[in-house]
Coordinates of C-alpha atoms and ligand atoms in Angstrom, one line a residue:
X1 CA 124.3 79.4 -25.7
X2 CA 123.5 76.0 -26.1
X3 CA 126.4 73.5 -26.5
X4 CA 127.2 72.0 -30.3
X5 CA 127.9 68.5 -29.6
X6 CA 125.1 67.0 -31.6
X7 CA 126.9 68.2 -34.2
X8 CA 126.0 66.2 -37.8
X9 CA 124.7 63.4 -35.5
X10 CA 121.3 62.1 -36.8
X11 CA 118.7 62.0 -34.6
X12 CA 114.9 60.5 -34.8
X13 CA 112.3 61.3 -32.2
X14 CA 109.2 60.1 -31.7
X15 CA 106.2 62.6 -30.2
X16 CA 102.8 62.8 -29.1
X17 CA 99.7 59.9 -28.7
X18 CA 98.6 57.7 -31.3
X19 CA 95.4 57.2 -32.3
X20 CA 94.0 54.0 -32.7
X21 CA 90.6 54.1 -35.1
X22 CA 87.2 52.2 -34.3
X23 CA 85.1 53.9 -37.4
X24 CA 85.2 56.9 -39.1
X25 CA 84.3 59.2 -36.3
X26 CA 86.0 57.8 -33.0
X27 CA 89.5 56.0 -31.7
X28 CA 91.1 55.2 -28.7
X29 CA 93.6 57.7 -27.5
X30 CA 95.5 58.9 -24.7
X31 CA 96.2 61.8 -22.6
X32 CA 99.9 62.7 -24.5
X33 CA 100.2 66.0 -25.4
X34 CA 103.3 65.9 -27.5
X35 CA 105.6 68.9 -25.6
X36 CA 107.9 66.8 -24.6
X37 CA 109.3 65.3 -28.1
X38 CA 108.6 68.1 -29.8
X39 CA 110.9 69.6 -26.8
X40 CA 113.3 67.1 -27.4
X41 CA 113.6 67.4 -30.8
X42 CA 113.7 71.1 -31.0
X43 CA 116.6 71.1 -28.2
X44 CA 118.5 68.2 -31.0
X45 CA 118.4 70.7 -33.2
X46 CA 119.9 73.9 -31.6
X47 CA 122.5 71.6 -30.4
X48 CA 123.3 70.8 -34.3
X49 CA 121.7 67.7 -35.0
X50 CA 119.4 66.9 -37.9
X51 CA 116.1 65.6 -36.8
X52 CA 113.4 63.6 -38.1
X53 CA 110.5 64.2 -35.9
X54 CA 107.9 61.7 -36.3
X55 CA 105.0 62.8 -34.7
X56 CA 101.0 61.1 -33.7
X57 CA 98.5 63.7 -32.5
X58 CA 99.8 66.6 -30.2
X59 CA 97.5 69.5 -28.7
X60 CA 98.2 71.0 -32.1
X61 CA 101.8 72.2 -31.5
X62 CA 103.8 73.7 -34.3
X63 CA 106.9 72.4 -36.2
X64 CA 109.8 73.1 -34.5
X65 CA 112.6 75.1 -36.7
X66 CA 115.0 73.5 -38.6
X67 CA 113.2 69.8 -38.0
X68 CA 111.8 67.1 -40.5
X69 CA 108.3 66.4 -39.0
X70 CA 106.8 63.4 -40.4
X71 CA 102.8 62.4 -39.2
X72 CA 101.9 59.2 -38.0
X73 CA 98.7 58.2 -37.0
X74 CA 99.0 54.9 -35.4
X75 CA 101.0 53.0 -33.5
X76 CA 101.3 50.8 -36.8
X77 CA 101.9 54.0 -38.6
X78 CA 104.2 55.7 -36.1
X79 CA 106.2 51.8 -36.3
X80 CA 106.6 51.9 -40.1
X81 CA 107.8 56.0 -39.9
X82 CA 110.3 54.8 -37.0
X83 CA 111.8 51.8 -39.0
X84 CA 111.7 54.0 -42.1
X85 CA 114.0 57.1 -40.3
X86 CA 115.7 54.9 -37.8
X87 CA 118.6 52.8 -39.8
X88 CA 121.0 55.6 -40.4
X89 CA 120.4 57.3 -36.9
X90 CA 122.8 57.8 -34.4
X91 CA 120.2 58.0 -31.5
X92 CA 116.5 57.1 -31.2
X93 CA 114.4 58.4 -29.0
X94 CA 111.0 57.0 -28.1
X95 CA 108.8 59.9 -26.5
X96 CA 105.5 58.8 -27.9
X97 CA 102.6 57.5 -25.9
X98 CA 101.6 54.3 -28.4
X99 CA 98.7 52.5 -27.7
X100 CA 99.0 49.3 -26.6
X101 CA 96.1 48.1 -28.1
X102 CA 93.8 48.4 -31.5
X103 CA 90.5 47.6 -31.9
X104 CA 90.7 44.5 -34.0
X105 CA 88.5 45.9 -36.6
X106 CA 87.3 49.2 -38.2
X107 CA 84.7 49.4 -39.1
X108 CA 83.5 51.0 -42.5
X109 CA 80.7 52.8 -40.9
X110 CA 79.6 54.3 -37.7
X111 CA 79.3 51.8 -35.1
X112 CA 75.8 52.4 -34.3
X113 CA 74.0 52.0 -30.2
X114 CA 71.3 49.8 -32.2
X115 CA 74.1 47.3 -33.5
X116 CA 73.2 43.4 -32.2
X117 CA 76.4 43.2 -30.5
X118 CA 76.4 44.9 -27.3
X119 CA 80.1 44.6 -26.9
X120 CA 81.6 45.9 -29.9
X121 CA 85.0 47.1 -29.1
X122 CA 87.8 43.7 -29.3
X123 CA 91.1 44.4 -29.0
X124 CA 94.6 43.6 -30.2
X125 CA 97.9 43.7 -28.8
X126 CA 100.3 46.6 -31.2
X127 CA 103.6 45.9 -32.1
X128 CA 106.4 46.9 -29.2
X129 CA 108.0 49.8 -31.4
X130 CA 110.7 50.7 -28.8
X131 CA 111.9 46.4 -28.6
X132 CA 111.4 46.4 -32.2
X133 CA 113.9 48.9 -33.1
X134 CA 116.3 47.7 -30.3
X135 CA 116.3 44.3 -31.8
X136 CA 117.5 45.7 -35.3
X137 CA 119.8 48.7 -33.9
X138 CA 122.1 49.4 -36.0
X139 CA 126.2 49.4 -34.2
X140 CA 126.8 52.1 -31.6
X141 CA 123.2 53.0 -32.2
X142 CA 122.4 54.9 -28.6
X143 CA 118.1 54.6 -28.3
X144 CA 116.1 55.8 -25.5
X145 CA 112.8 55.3 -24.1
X146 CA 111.0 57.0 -22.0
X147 CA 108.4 54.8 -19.3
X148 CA 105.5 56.9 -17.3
X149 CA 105.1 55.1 -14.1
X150 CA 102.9 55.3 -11.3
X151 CA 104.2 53.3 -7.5
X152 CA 103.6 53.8 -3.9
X153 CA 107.1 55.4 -3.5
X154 CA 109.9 56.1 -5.7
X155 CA 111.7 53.1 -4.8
X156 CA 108.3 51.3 -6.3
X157 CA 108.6 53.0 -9.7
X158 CA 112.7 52.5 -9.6
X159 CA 112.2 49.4 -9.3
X160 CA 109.6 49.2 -12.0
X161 CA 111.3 51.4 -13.9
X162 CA 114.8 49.3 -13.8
X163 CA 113.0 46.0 -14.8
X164 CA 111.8 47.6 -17.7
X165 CA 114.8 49.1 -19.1
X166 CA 116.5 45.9 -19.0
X167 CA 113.0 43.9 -20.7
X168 CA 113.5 46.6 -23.5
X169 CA 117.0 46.5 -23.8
X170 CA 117.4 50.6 -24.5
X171 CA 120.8 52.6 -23.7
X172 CA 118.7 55.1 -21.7
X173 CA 115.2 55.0 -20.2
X174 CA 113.4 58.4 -18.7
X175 CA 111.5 57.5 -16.2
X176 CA 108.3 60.0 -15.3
X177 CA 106.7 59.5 -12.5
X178 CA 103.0 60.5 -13.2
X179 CA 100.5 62.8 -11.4
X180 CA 100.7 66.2 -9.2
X181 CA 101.5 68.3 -11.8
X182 CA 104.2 66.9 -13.8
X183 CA 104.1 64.8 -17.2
X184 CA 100.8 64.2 -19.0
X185 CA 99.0 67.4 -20.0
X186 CA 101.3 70.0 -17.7
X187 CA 104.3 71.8 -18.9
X188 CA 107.0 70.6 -16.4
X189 CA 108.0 67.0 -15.6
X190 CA 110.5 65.4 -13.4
X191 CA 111.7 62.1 -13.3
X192 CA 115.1 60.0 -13.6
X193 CA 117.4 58.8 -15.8
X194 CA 118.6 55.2 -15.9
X195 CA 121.5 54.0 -17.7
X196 CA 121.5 50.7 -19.2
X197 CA 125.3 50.7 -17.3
X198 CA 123.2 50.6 -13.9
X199 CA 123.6 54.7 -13.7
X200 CA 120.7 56.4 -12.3
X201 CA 120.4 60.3 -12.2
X202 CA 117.5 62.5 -10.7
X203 CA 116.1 64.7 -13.3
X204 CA 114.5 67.8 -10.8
X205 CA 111.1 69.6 -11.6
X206 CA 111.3 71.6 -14.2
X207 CA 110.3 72.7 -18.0
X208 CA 109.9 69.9 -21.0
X209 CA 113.0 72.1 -22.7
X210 CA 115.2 71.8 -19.7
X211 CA 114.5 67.9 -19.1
X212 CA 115.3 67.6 -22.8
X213 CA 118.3 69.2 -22.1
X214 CA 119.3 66.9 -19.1
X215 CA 118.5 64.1 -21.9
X216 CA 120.9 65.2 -24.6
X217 CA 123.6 65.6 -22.1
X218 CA 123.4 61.7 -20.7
X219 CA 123.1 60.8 -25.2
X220 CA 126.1 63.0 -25.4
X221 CA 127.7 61.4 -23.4
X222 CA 127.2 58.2 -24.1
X223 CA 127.7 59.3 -28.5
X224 CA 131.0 60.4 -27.1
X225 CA 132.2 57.1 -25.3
Ligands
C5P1 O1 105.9 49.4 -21.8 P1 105.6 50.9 -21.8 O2 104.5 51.3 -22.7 O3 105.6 51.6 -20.5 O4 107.0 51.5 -22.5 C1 107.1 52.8 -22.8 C2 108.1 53.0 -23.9 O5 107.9 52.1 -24.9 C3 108.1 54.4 -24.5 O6 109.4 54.7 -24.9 C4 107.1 54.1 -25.7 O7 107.4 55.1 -26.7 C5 107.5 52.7 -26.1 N1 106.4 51.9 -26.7 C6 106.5 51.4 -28.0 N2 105.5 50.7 -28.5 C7 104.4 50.3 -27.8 C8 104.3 50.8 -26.5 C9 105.3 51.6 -25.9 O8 107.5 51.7 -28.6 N3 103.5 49.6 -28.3

C-alpha cells in the first residue's frame, strides 16, 4: 500500500506539450506525451492529496481517478490555469513540456505555399511559467521542475542541470537525461533529483509511476521539514 503522507495537502501539476497555433489547421509542438504528470498526479492522489491536473495535449491519456483535470492549450493557457490553481497549493509541480516560443501571429486563415512572404513563421519568446510562479510562491510553498537535458556525460547535464535549478529558483528540479529509451515518448525514465539544499539523488531506470513515487518521497520530505 502506498503511504498517506500527502494527506489534505493540495497539490497542482502540470502535464503534457503545449501547443502553440500558426492558423487554423497547424502549431508548433513537441514530442511530450503526458505519462509522466499524469503519473505524478495520479500517485498525489493515492497518497491522499487533492490534485488539480492541468493538462496541454497528451497521446490522449485518460483522467486519472479522483483528480481535477483542467485543459490548457498553450503555454499562455497552461500559465493562466497554473496561476489560477497555484496560490493555495502546497506543492507545484511543473511536468509540462511548454514551448518556448509562439508564432507571433495567427493567422485567421490557412497560411497558404502561394503567400508573398516566403518566410512566414516569426516567433516570440513565452512567458517562463516555472520562474513565474517561483517569483509569487506563496510561504512554505515546495515547487518543482522538471529540466530534460542532453550532455556528453552525466557530469555535463549535472552541471547543466544545477545551473538551472538555481536560475529558476525551484525547491526540487528532476533532471531527465534524454534519449536511449527513457523520457520523451517511452514509458520508463531515469534521471536525478536535485535539491535546491545542494542534495542530489539518482533516480534508477524505471516506470513513470515509480519515478513519481521517488518524487513525492523527496516533496514529502521536504512538506514535512
Ligand atoms: O528551461 P527549461 O525549458 O529546460 O525548463 C524546464 C522547466 O521549466 C520545466 O519544469 C517546464 O515545465 C518549465 N517551463 C516553464 N515555462 C516555459 C518553459 C519551461 O514553466 N516557458
Amino acid at each position: 500500500a502506498l503511504p498517506r503522507d500527502l494527506e489534505g495537502v493540495r497539490v497542482v501539476v502540470s502535464a503534457g506539450g503545449t501547443r502553440e497555433p500558426l492558423d487554423p489547421v497547424r502549431y508548433l509542438g513537441n514530442r511530450s506525451s503526458g505519462k509522466q504528470g499524469y503519473a505524478l498526479a495520479r500517485t498525489a492522489a493515492q497518497r491522499g492529496a487533492r490534485v488539480t491536473l492541468v493538462s496541454a495535449h497528451t497521446v490522449g491519456l485518460p483522467a486519472p481517478a479522483g483528480v481535477d483535470l483542467v485543459h490548457a492549450g498553450t503555454a499562455e493557457e497552461l500559465r493562466d490555469a497554473m496561476h489560477a490553481a497555484s496560490p493555495n497549493a502546497g506543492v507545484v509541480v511543473m511536468a509540462a513540456a511548454v514551448a518556448d516560443f509562439r508564432p507571433s501571429t495567427r493567422a485567421e486563415y490557412k497560411i497558404k505555399k502561394t503567400d508573398s512572404d516566403p518566410d512566414p513563421v516569426s516567433l516570440t519568446r513565452n512567458p517562463d511559467i516555472l520562474a513565474e510562479l517561483v517569483a509569487v510562491r506563496a510561504p512554505g510553498q515546495v515547487i518543482v521542475g522538471f529540466a530534460a537535458e542532453t550532455g556528453d556525460s552525466n557530469a555535463d547535464v549535472l552541471e547543466h542541470a544545477r545551473a538551472k535549478l538555481k536560475r529558476k529558483g525551484c525547491d526540487l528540479l528532476v533532471v531527465n537525461a534524454v534519449g536511449e529509451g527513457r523520457a520523451f515518448e517511452t514509458e520508463d525514465n531515469a534521471g536525478w533529483l536535485l535539491s535546491a539544499d545542494g542534495g542530489e539523488r539518482p533516480i534508477e531506470l524505471g516506470s513513470k509511476a515509480h519515478m513519481a513515487s521517488d518524487i513525492w518521497d523527496a516533496v514529502a520530505q521536504l512538506i514535512q521539514q
